[in-house]
């Protein structure tokens, strides 16, 4: 899968998002949750990039985190 990041890279990218975007990661996760019902990872990344003018790496990290948290909720 092309969207898989190492854990360290993913955490570093998430840590930079508030500084680079002016919004907290939790805000971005809410944006993805409330956004259009897209199923594919790359569709979500593309939507964030074009609708919210995010860099590819930031959009990818946000969607990856969203998917991780969503999967964790399903396990509970």
N, C-alpha and C. Protein backbone atom coordinates (compact mmCIF):
# COMPACT_ATOMS: atom_id res chain seq x y z
N UNK A 1 0.84 -1.19 0.00
CA UNK A 1 0.00 0.00 0.00
C UNK A 1 0.88 1.24 0.00
N UNK A 2 0.59 2.12 -0.89
CA UNK A 2 1.42 3.30 -1.01
C UNK A 2 1.18 4.31 0.10
N UNK A 3 0.09 4.21 0.82
CA UNK A 3 -0.21 5.21 1.84
C UNK A 3 0.34 4.87 3.22
N UNK A 4 1.02 3.75 3.36
CA UNK A 4 1.53 3.36 4.66
C UNK A 4 2.83 4.12 4.95
N UNK A 5 2.84 4.80 6.09
CA UNK A 5 4.02 5.52 6.56
C UNK A 5 4.60 4.77 7.75
N UNK A 6 5.90 4.94 7.99
CA UNK A 6 6.44 4.39 9.22
C UNK A 6 5.77 5.11 10.38
N UNK A 7 5.72 4.47 11.52
CA UNK A 7 5.08 5.08 12.70
C UNK A 7 5.76 6.40 13.05
N UNK A 8 7.08 6.43 13.01
CA UNK A 8 7.82 7.64 13.34
C UNK A 8 7.54 8.78 12.35
N UNK A 9 7.55 8.46 11.07
CA UNK A 9 7.25 9.46 10.04
C UNK A 9 5.85 10.01 10.22
N UNK A 10 4.92 9.12 10.47
CA UNK A 10 3.52 9.52 10.65
C UNK A 10 3.39 10.47 11.85
N UNK A 11 3.97 10.11 12.98
CA UNK A 11 3.89 10.96 14.18
C UNK A 11 4.56 12.31 13.96
N UNK A 12 5.70 12.32 13.28
CA UNK A 12 6.39 13.58 12.98
C UNK A 12 5.54 14.48 12.08
N UNK A 13 4.91 13.88 11.10
CA UNK A 13 4.06 14.64 10.18
C UNK A 13 2.87 15.22 10.94
N UNK A 14 2.24 14.42 11.79
CA UNK A 14 1.11 14.91 12.57
C UNK A 14 1.52 16.07 13.48
N UNK A 15 2.70 15.97 14.06
CA UNK A 15 3.17 17.02 14.96
C UNK A 15 3.37 18.34 14.23
N UNK A 16 3.69 18.31 12.95
CA UNK A 16 3.92 19.54 12.18
C UNK A 16 2.65 20.15 11.62
N UNK A 17 1.58 19.40 11.55
CA UNK A 17 0.35 19.88 10.92
C UNK A 17 -0.20 21.16 11.55
N UNK A 18 -0.31 21.28 12.86
CA UNK A 18 -0.85 22.53 13.43
C UNK A 18 -0.02 23.76 13.04
N UNK A 19 1.29 23.62 13.06
CA UNK A 19 2.15 24.75 12.70
C UNK A 19 2.00 25.12 11.22
N UNK A 20 1.92 24.12 10.37
CA UNK A 20 1.86 24.35 8.92
C UNK A 20 0.48 24.77 8.42
N UNK A 21 -0.56 24.32 9.10
CA UNK A 21 -1.92 24.59 8.60
C UNK A 21 -2.70 25.59 9.44
N UNK A 22 -2.25 25.81 10.67
CA UNK A 22 -2.98 26.70 11.57
C UNK A 22 -4.18 26.06 12.23
N UNK A 23 -4.34 24.76 12.04
CA UNK A 23 -5.45 24.02 12.64
C UNK A 23 -4.92 22.77 13.32
N UNK A 24 -5.56 22.39 14.41
CA UNK A 24 -5.18 21.18 15.15
C UNK A 24 -5.59 19.93 14.36
N UNK A 25 -4.88 18.85 14.62
CA UNK A 25 -5.19 17.57 13.95
C UNK A 25 -6.63 17.17 14.24
N UNK A 26 -7.10 17.38 15.46
CA UNK A 26 -8.49 17.02 15.80
C UNK A 26 -9.49 17.77 14.91
N UNK A 27 -9.19 19.01 14.57
CA UNK A 27 -10.05 19.77 13.66
C UNK A 27 -10.07 19.13 12.27
N UNK A 28 -8.89 18.72 11.81
CA UNK A 28 -8.82 18.08 10.49
C UNK A 28 -9.54 16.74 10.48
N UNK A 29 -9.43 15.99 11.56
CA UNK A 29 -10.12 14.70 11.63
C UNK A 29 -11.64 14.91 11.59
N UNK A 30 -12.10 15.94 12.25
CA UNK A 30 -13.53 16.28 12.20
C UNK A 30 -13.93 16.69 10.79
N UNK A 31 -13.06 17.41 10.10
CA UNK A 31 -13.33 17.82 8.72
C UNK A 31 -13.50 16.60 7.82
N UNK A 32 -12.64 15.62 7.98
CA UNK A 32 -12.75 14.38 7.19
C UNK A 32 -14.04 13.66 7.54
N UNK A 33 -14.35 13.57 8.82
CA UNK A 33 -15.57 12.89 9.28
C UNK A 33 -16.83 13.54 8.69
N UNK A 34 -16.83 14.86 8.65
CA UNK A 34 -18.01 15.60 8.18
C UNK A 34 -18.00 15.85 6.68
N UNK A 35 -16.92 15.47 6.03
CA UNK A 35 -16.79 15.69 4.58
C UNK A 35 -17.61 14.70 3.78
N UNK A 36 -17.39 14.71 2.47
CA UNK A 36 -18.15 13.80 1.60
C UNK A 36 -17.84 12.34 1.90
N UNK A 37 -18.78 11.48 1.61
CA UNK A 37 -18.64 10.04 1.88
C UNK A 37 -17.78 9.40 0.80
N UNK A 38 -16.48 9.59 0.93
CA UNK A 38 -15.53 8.99 0.00
C UNK A 38 -14.99 7.71 0.62
N UNK A 39 -14.79 6.69 -0.19
CA UNK A 39 -14.38 5.40 0.35
C UNK A 39 -12.88 5.14 0.23
N UNK A 40 -12.29 5.53 -0.87
CA UNK A 40 -10.87 5.23 -1.10
C UNK A 40 -9.97 6.25 -0.42
N UNK A 41 -8.85 5.77 0.07
CA UNK A 41 -7.86 6.60 0.76
C UNK A 41 -7.45 7.79 -0.11
N UNK A 42 -7.06 7.50 -1.34
CA UNK A 42 -6.57 8.57 -2.23
C UNK A 42 -7.66 9.57 -2.58
N UNK A 43 -8.92 9.15 -2.61
CA UNK A 43 -10.01 10.09 -2.85
C UNK A 43 -10.12 11.10 -1.70
N UNK A 44 -9.97 10.60 -0.49
CA UNK A 44 -10.02 11.49 0.68
C UNK A 44 -8.85 12.46 0.67
N UNK A 45 -7.66 11.95 0.35
CA UNK A 45 -6.47 12.79 0.29
C UNK A 45 -6.66 13.86 -0.78
N UNK A 46 -7.13 13.47 -1.93
CA UNK A 46 -7.34 14.42 -3.02
C UNK A 46 -8.37 15.49 -2.64
N UNK A 47 -9.44 15.08 -1.98
CA UNK A 47 -10.46 16.03 -1.54
C UNK A 47 -9.86 17.05 -0.57
N UNK A 48 -9.10 16.59 0.43
CA UNK A 48 -8.48 17.51 1.38
C UNK A 48 -7.52 18.46 0.67
N UNK A 49 -6.75 17.94 -0.27
CA UNK A 49 -5.78 18.78 -0.98
C UNK A 49 -6.48 19.88 -1.77
N UNK A 50 -7.50 19.52 -2.49
CA UNK A 50 -8.15 20.49 -3.37
C UNK A 50 -9.16 21.38 -2.65
N UNK A 51 -9.90 20.84 -1.73
CA UNK A 51 -10.91 21.61 -1.02
C UNK A 51 -10.29 22.51 0.05
N UNK A 52 -9.21 22.04 0.67
CA UNK A 52 -8.63 22.77 1.80
C UNK A 52 -7.19 23.22 1.56
N UNK A 53 -6.73 23.01 0.34
CA UNK A 53 -5.41 23.51 -0.07
C UNK A 53 -4.27 22.96 0.79
N UNK A 54 -4.34 21.69 1.14
CA UNK A 54 -3.30 21.07 1.94
C UNK A 54 -2.22 20.46 1.06
N UNK A 55 -1.02 20.39 1.60
CA UNK A 55 0.06 19.67 0.94
C UNK A 55 -0.28 18.17 0.95
N UNK A 56 0.25 17.46 -0.03
CA UNK A 56 -0.03 16.03 -0.16
C UNK A 56 0.34 15.27 1.12
N UNK A 57 1.52 15.51 1.66
CA UNK A 57 1.96 14.78 2.86
C UNK A 57 1.07 15.02 4.06
N UNK A 58 0.63 16.26 4.23
CA UNK A 58 -0.26 16.57 5.36
C UNK A 58 -1.61 15.89 5.17
N UNK A 59 -2.16 15.98 3.97
CA UNK A 59 -3.45 15.35 3.70
C UNK A 59 -3.36 13.83 3.91
N UNK A 60 -2.29 13.24 3.46
CA UNK A 60 -2.08 11.80 3.60
C UNK A 60 -2.00 11.41 5.08
N UNK A 61 -1.26 12.19 5.87
CA UNK A 61 -1.13 11.89 7.30
C UNK A 61 -2.47 12.02 8.01
N UNK A 62 -3.25 13.02 7.65
CA UNK A 62 -4.56 13.23 8.28
C UNK A 62 -5.49 12.06 7.97
N UNK A 63 -5.55 11.66 6.72
CA UNK A 63 -6.44 10.56 6.33
C UNK A 63 -5.96 9.26 6.97
N UNK A 64 -4.66 9.05 7.02
CA UNK A 64 -4.12 7.85 7.65
C UNK A 64 -4.51 7.81 9.13
N UNK A 65 -4.37 8.93 9.82
CA UNK A 65 -4.75 9.00 11.24
C UNK A 65 -6.25 8.78 11.41
N UNK A 66 -7.03 9.36 10.52
CA UNK A 66 -8.49 9.17 10.56
C UNK A 66 -8.83 7.68 10.43
N UNK A 67 -8.20 7.02 9.47
CA UNK A 67 -8.46 5.58 9.27
C UNK A 67 -8.01 4.75 10.47
N UNK A 68 -6.87 5.09 11.06
CA UNK A 68 -6.39 4.36 12.25
C UNK A 68 -7.39 4.50 13.40
N UNK A 69 -7.84 5.72 13.64
CA UNK A 69 -8.78 5.95 14.75
C UNK A 69 -10.14 5.31 14.48
N UNK A 70 -10.58 5.35 13.26
CA UNK A 70 -11.85 4.71 12.89
C UNK A 70 -11.78 3.21 13.11
N UNK A 71 -10.66 2.60 12.71
CA UNK A 71 -10.48 1.16 12.89
C UNK A 71 -10.43 0.82 14.38
N UNK A 72 -9.80 1.66 15.18
CA UNK A 72 -9.71 1.41 16.62
C UNK A 72 -11.09 1.47 17.26
N UNK A 73 -11.95 2.38 16.79
CA UNK A 73 -13.32 2.47 17.33
C UNK A 73 -14.10 1.20 17.03
N UNK A 74 -13.87 0.62 15.87
CA UNK A 74 -14.59 -0.59 15.49
C UNK A 74 -14.19 -1.78 16.35
N UNK A 75 -12.97 -1.75 16.87
CA UNK A 75 -12.49 -2.86 17.70
C UNK A 75 -13.05 -2.82 19.10
N UNK A 76 -13.50 -1.68 19.54
CA UNK A 76 -14.00 -1.55 20.90
C UNK A 76 -15.41 -2.08 21.06
